[in-house]
Short mmCIF file of C-alpha atoms and ligand atoms in Angstrom, two decimals:
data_model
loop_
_atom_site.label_atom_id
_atom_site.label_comp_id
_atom_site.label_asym_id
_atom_site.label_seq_id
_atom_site.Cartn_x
_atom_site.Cartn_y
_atom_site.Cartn_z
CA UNK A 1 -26.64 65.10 -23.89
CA UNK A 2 -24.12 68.21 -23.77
CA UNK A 3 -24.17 70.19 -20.27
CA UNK A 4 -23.47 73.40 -19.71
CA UNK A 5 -21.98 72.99 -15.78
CA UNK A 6 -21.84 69.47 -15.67
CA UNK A 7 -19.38 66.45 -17.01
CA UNK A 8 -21.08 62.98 -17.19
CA UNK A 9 -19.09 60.31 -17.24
CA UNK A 10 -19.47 56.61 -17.15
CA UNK A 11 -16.80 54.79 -15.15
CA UNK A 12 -18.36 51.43 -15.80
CA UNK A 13 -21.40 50.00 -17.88
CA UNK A 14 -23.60 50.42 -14.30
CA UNK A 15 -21.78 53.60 -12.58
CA UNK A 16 -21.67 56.68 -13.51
CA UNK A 17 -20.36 59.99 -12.45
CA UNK A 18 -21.48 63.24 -12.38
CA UNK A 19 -19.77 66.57 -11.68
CA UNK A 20 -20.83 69.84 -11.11
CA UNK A 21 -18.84 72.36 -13.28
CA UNK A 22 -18.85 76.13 -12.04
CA UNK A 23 -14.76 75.62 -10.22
CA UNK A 24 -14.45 79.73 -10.47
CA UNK A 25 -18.27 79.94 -8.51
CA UNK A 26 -17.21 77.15 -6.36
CA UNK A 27 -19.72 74.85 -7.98
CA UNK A 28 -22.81 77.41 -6.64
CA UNK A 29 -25.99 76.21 -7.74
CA UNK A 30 -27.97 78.58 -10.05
CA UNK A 31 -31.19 77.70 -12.25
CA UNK A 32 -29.17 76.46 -14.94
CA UNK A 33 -27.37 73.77 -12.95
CA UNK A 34 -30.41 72.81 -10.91
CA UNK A 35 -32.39 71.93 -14.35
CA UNK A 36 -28.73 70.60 -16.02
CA UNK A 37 -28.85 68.13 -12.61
CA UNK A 38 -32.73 67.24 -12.70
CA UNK A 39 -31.94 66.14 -16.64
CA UNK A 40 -28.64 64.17 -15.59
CA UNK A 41 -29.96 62.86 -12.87
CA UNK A 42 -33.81 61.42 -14.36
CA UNK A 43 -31.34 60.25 -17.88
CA UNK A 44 -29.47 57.87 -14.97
CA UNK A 45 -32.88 56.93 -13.81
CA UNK A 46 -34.59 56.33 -16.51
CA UNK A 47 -31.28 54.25 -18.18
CA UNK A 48 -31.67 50.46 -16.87
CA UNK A 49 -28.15 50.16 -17.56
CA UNK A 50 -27.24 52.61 -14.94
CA UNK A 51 -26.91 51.15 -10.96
CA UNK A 52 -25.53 53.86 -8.57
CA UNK A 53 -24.76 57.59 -9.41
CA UNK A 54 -21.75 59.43 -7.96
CA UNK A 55 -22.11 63.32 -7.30
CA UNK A 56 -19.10 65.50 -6.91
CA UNK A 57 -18.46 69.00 -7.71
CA UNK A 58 -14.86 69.87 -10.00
CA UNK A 59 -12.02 70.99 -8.40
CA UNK A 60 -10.35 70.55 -4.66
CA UNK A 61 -12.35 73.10 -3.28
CA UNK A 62 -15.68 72.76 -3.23
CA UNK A 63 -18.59 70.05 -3.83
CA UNK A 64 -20.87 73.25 -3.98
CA UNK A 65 -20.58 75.87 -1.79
CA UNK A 66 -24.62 76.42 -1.84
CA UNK A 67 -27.07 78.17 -4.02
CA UNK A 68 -25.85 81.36 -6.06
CA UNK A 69 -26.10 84.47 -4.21
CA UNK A 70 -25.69 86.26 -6.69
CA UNK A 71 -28.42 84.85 -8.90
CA UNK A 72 -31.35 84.89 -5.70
CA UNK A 73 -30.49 88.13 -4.09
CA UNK A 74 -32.71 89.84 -6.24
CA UNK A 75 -35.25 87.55 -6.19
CA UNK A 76 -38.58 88.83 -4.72
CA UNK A 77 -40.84 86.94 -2.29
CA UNK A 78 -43.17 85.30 -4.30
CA UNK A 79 -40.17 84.10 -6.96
CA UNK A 80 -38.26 82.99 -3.09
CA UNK A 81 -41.28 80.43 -2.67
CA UNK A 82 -41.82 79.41 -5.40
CA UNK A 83 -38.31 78.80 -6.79
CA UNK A 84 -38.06 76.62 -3.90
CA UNK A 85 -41.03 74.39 -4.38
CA UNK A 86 -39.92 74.24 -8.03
CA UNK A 87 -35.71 73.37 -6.85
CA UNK A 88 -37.48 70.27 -4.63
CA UNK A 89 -39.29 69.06 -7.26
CA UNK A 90 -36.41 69.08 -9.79
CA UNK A 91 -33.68 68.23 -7.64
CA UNK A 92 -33.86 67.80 -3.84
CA UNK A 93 -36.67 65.69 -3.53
CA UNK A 94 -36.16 63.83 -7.03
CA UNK A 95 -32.89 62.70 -5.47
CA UNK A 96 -34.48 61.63 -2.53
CA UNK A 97 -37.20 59.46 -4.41
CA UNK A 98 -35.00 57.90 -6.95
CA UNK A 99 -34.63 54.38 -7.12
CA UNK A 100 -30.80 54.51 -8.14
CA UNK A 101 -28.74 55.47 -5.10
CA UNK A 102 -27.12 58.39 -5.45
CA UNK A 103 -23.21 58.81 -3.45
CA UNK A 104 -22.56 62.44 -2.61
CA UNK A 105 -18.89 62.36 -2.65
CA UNK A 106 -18.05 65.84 -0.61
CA UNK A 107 -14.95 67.16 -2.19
CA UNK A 108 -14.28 70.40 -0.15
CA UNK A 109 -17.03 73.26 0.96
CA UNK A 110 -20.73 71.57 0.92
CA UNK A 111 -22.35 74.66 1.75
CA UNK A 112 -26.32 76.27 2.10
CA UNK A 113 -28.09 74.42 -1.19
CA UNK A 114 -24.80 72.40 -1.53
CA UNK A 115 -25.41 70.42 1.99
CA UNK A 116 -29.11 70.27 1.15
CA UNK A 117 -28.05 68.49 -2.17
CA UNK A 118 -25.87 66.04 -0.12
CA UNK A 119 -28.28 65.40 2.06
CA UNK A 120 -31.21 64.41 -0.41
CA UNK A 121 -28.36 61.42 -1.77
CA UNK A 122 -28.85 58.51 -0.19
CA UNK A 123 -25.35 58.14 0.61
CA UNK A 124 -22.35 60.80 1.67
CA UNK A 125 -18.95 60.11 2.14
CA UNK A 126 -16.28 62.96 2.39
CA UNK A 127 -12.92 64.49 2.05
CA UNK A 128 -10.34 65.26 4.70
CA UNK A 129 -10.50 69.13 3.64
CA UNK A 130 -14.77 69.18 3.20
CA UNK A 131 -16.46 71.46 5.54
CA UNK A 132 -20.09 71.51 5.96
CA UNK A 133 -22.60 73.97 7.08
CA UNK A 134 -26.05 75.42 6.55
CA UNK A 135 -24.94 79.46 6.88
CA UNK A 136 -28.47 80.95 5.43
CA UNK A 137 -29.26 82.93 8.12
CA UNK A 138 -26.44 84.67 8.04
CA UNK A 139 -27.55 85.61 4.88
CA UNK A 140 -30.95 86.96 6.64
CA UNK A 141 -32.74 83.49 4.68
CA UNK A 142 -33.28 80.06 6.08
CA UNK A 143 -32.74 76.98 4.41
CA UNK A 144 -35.21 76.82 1.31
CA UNK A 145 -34.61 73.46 -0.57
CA UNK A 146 -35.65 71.00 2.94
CA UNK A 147 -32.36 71.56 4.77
CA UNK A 148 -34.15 72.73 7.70
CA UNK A 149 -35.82 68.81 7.42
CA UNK A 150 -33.39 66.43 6.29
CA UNK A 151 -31.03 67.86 8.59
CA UNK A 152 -32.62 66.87 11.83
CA UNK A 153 -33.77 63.53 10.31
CA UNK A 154 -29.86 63.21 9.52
CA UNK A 155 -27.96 64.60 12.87
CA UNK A 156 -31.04 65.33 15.25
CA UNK A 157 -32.84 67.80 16.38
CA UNK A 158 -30.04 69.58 18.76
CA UNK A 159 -27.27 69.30 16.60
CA UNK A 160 -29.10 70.45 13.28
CA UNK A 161 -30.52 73.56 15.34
CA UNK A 162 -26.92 74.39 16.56
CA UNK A 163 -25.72 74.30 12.87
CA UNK A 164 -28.28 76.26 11.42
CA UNK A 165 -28.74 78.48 14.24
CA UNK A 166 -25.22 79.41 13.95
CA UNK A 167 -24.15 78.72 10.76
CA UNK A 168 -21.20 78.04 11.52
CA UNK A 169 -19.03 75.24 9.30
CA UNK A 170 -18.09 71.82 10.95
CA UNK A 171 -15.12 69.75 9.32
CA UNK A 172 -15.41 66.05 8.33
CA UNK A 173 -14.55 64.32 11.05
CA UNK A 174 -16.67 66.44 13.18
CA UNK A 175 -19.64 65.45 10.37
CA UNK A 176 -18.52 61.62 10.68
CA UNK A 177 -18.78 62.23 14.39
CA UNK A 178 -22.35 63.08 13.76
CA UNK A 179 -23.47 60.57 11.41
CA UNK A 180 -24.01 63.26 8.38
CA UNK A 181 -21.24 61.23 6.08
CA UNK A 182 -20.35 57.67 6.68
CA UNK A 183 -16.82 57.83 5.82
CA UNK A 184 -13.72 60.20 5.88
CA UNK A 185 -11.00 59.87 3.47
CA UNK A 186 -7.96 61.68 1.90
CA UNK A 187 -9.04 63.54 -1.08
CA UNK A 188 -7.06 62.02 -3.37
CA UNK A 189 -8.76 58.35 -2.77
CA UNK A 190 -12.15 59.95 -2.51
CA UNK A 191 -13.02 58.82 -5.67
CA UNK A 192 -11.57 55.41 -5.34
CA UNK A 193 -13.96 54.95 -2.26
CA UNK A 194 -17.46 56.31 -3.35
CA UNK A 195 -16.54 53.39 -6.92
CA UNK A 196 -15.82 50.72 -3.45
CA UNK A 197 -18.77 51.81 -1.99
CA UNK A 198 -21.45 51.96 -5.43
CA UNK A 199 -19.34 48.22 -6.38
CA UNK A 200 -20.65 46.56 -2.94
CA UNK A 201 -24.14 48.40 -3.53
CA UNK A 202 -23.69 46.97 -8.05
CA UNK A 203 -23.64 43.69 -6.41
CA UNK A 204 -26.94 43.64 -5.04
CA UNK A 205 -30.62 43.44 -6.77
CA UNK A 206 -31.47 46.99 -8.17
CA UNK A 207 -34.73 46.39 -7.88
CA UNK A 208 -34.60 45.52 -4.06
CA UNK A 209 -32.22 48.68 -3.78
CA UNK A 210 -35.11 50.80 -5.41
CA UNK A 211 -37.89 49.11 -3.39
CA UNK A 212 -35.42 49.34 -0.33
CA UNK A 213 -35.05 53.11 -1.14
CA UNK A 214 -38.30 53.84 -0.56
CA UNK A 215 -39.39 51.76 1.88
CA UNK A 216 -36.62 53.68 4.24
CA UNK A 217 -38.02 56.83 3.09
CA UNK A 218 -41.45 56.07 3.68
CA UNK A 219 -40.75 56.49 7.04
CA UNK A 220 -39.79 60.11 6.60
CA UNK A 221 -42.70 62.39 5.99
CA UNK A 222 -42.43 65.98 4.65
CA UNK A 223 -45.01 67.63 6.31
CA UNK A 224 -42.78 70.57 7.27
CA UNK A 225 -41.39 70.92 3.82
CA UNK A 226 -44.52 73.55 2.54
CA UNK A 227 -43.76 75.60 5.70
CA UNK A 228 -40.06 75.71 5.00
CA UNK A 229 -40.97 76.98 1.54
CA UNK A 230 -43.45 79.14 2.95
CA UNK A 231 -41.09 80.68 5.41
CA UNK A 232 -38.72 80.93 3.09
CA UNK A 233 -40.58 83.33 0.95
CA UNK A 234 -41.26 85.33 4.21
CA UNK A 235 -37.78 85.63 4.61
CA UNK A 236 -36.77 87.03 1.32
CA UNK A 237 -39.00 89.98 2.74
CA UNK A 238 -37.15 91.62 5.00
CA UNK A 239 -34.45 93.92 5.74
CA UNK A 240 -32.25 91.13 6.63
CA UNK A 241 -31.74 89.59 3.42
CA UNK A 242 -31.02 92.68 1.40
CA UNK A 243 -28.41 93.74 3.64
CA UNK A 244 -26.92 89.61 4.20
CA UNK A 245 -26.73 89.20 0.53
CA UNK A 246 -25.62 92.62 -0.23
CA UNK A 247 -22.73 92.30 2.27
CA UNK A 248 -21.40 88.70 0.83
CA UNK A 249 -21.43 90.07 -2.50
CA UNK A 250 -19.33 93.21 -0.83
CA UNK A 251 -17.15 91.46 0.93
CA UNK A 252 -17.83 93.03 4.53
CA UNK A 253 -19.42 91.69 8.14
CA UNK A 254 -23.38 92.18 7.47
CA UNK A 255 -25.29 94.54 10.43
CA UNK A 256 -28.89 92.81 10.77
CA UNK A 257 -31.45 95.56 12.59
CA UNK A 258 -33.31 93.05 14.74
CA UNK A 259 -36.50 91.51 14.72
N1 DAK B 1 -22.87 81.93 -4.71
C1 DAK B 1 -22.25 82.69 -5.65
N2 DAK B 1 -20.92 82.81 -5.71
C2 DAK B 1 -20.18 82.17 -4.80
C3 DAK B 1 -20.78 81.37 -3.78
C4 DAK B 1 -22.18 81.26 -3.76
N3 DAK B 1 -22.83 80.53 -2.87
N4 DAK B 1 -19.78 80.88 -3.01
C5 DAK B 1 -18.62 81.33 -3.54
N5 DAK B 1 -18.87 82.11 -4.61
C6 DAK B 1 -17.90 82.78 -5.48
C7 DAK B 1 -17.30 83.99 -4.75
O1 DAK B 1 -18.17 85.12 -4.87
C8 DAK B 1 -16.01 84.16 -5.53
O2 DAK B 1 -16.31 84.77 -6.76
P1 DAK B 1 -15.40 85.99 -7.34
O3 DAK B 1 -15.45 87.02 -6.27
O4 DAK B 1 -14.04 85.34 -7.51
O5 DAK B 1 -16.08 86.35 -8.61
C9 DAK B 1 -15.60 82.71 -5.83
O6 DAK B 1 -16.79 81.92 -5.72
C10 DAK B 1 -14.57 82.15 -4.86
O7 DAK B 1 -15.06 82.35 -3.53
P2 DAK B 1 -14.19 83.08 -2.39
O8 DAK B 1 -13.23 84.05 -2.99
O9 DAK B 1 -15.16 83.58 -1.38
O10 DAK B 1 -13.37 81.83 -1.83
P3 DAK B 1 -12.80 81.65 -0.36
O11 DAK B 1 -11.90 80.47 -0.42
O12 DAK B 1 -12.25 82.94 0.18
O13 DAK B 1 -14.08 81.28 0.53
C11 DAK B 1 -16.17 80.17 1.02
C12 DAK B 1 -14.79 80.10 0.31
C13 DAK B 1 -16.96 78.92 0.58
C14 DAK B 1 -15.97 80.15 2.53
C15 DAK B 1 -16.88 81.47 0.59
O14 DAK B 1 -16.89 81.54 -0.83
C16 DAK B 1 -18.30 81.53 1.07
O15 DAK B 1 -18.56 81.85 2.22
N6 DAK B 1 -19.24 81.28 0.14
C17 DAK B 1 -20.63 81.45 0.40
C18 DAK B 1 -21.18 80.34 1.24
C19 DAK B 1 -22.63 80.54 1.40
O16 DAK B 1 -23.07 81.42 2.18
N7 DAK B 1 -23.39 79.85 0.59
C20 DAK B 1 -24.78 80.14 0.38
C21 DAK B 1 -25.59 79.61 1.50
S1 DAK B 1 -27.24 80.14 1.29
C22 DAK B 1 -33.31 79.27 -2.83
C23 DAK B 1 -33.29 78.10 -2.07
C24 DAK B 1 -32.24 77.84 -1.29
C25 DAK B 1 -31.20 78.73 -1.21
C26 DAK B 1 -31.26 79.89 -1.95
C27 DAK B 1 -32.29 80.17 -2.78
N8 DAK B 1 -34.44 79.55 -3.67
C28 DAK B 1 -35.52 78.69 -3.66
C29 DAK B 1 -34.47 80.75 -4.43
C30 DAK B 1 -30.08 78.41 -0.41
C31 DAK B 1 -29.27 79.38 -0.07
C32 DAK B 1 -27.89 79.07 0.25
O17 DAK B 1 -27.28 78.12 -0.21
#
């Protein structure tokens, strides 16, 4: 299948690779790449050839530095709730529920949506240069596709409330301090380590993997995942988010009113 923002690549008969494809947007998700991923992603599911899945966005700079602001600033409320019931059912959560593990290989900024896309994998290594954060609110929005769920089922409670509370980035050793990636490496051998990593996982049963998979997340409800939509949509509401979006897109330091 051609892509618009993605290249898929097979690096062996059971592994293959996909990267996101926007370098000049920094890999930001819009609804194009979210539907490009769900169809890349369910093609490597539904292929019984295919064993492990590597995600990584083009370019040194960026896996994805989060959703497009450009493309959900003008979204209204109702569109805010329900694009992000529709981006966890095409993306976040199929990730999650796949049977094929999916390696996030962080490559630079995993930002906002980006983060939230790492965290659905099953698996995250990163870069020496990656930075992660969830900044949303200080875009006047809260994480909308289950960051505000997997991150505290990641990191904790107190540390995923600092990060989203402040949204402020932490680098990759501070993230391997806090269990959100497993491993650290130069980003030139980044590669090189997610294929070590999906080869020791390619020697194992896939269908234990899958039924593994779930059983782990099975463990892991959602309940809080309608309310984070829910809220979401509240927040696309308000003052806030006009004038957090409007000021990234400006360039300038955003001036919230209060609540
Ligand atoms: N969206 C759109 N464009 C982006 C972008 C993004 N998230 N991030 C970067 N870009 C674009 C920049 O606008 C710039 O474009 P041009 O001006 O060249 O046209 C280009 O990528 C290069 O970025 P910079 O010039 O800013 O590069 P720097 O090295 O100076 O800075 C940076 C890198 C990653 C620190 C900076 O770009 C940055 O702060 N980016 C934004 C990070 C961020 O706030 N991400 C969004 C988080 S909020 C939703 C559900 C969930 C969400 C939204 C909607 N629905 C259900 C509707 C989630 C929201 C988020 O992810």
């Amino acid at each position: 299948m051609k892509y618009n923002n993605l290249i898929v690549k097979d690096l062996s008969i059971h592994l293959r690779l996909i990267t996101i494809n926007r370098p000049k947007q920094l890999n930001a998700l819009n609804k194009e790449v979210i539907s490009e991923l769900h169809d890349a992603l369910s093609a490597a599911e539904e292929d019984n050839n295919i064993r492990v899945v590597i995600l990584m966005g083009s370019g040194e700079k960026a896996f994805v530095a989060g959703a497009d602001i450009k493309e959900f600033m003008h979204f209204t409320p109702e569109q805010g709730r329900a694009l992000s019931e529709e981006g966890k059912r095409l993306l976040f959560d199929y990730v999650e529920n796949m049977h094929t593990p999916v390696i996030a290989a962080i490559n630079g900024y995993a930002l906002g949506g980006g983060l939230e896309l790492a965290l659905s994998a099953h698996l995250r290594i990163a870069s020496e240069n990656a930075k992660m954060g969830l900044p949303e609110v200080s875009l006047g929005v809260i994480p909308g596709y289950g960051g505000t769920q997997r991150l505290a089922q990641h990191i904790g409670k107190s540390r995923a409330m600092e990060m989203i509370l402040t949204a402020k980035m932490i680098d990759a050793s501070k993230a391997f301090i806090y269990g959100l990636v497993s491993e650290v490496v130069p980003l030139e051998k980044l590669l090189d380590q997610a294929v070590e990593m999906a080869e020791s996982i390619m020697k194992n049963s896939p269908v234990a993997i899958g039924l593994a998979i779930e059983a782990i997340n099975a463990s892991y409800n959602r309940s809080g995942s309608a309310k984070e939509s829910e809220l979401f949509g509240k927040a696309f509401e308000s003052e806030d988010f006009k004038e957090g979006t409007t000021a990234f897109v400006e360039r300038r330091k955003p001036v919230f009113k209060g609540k």
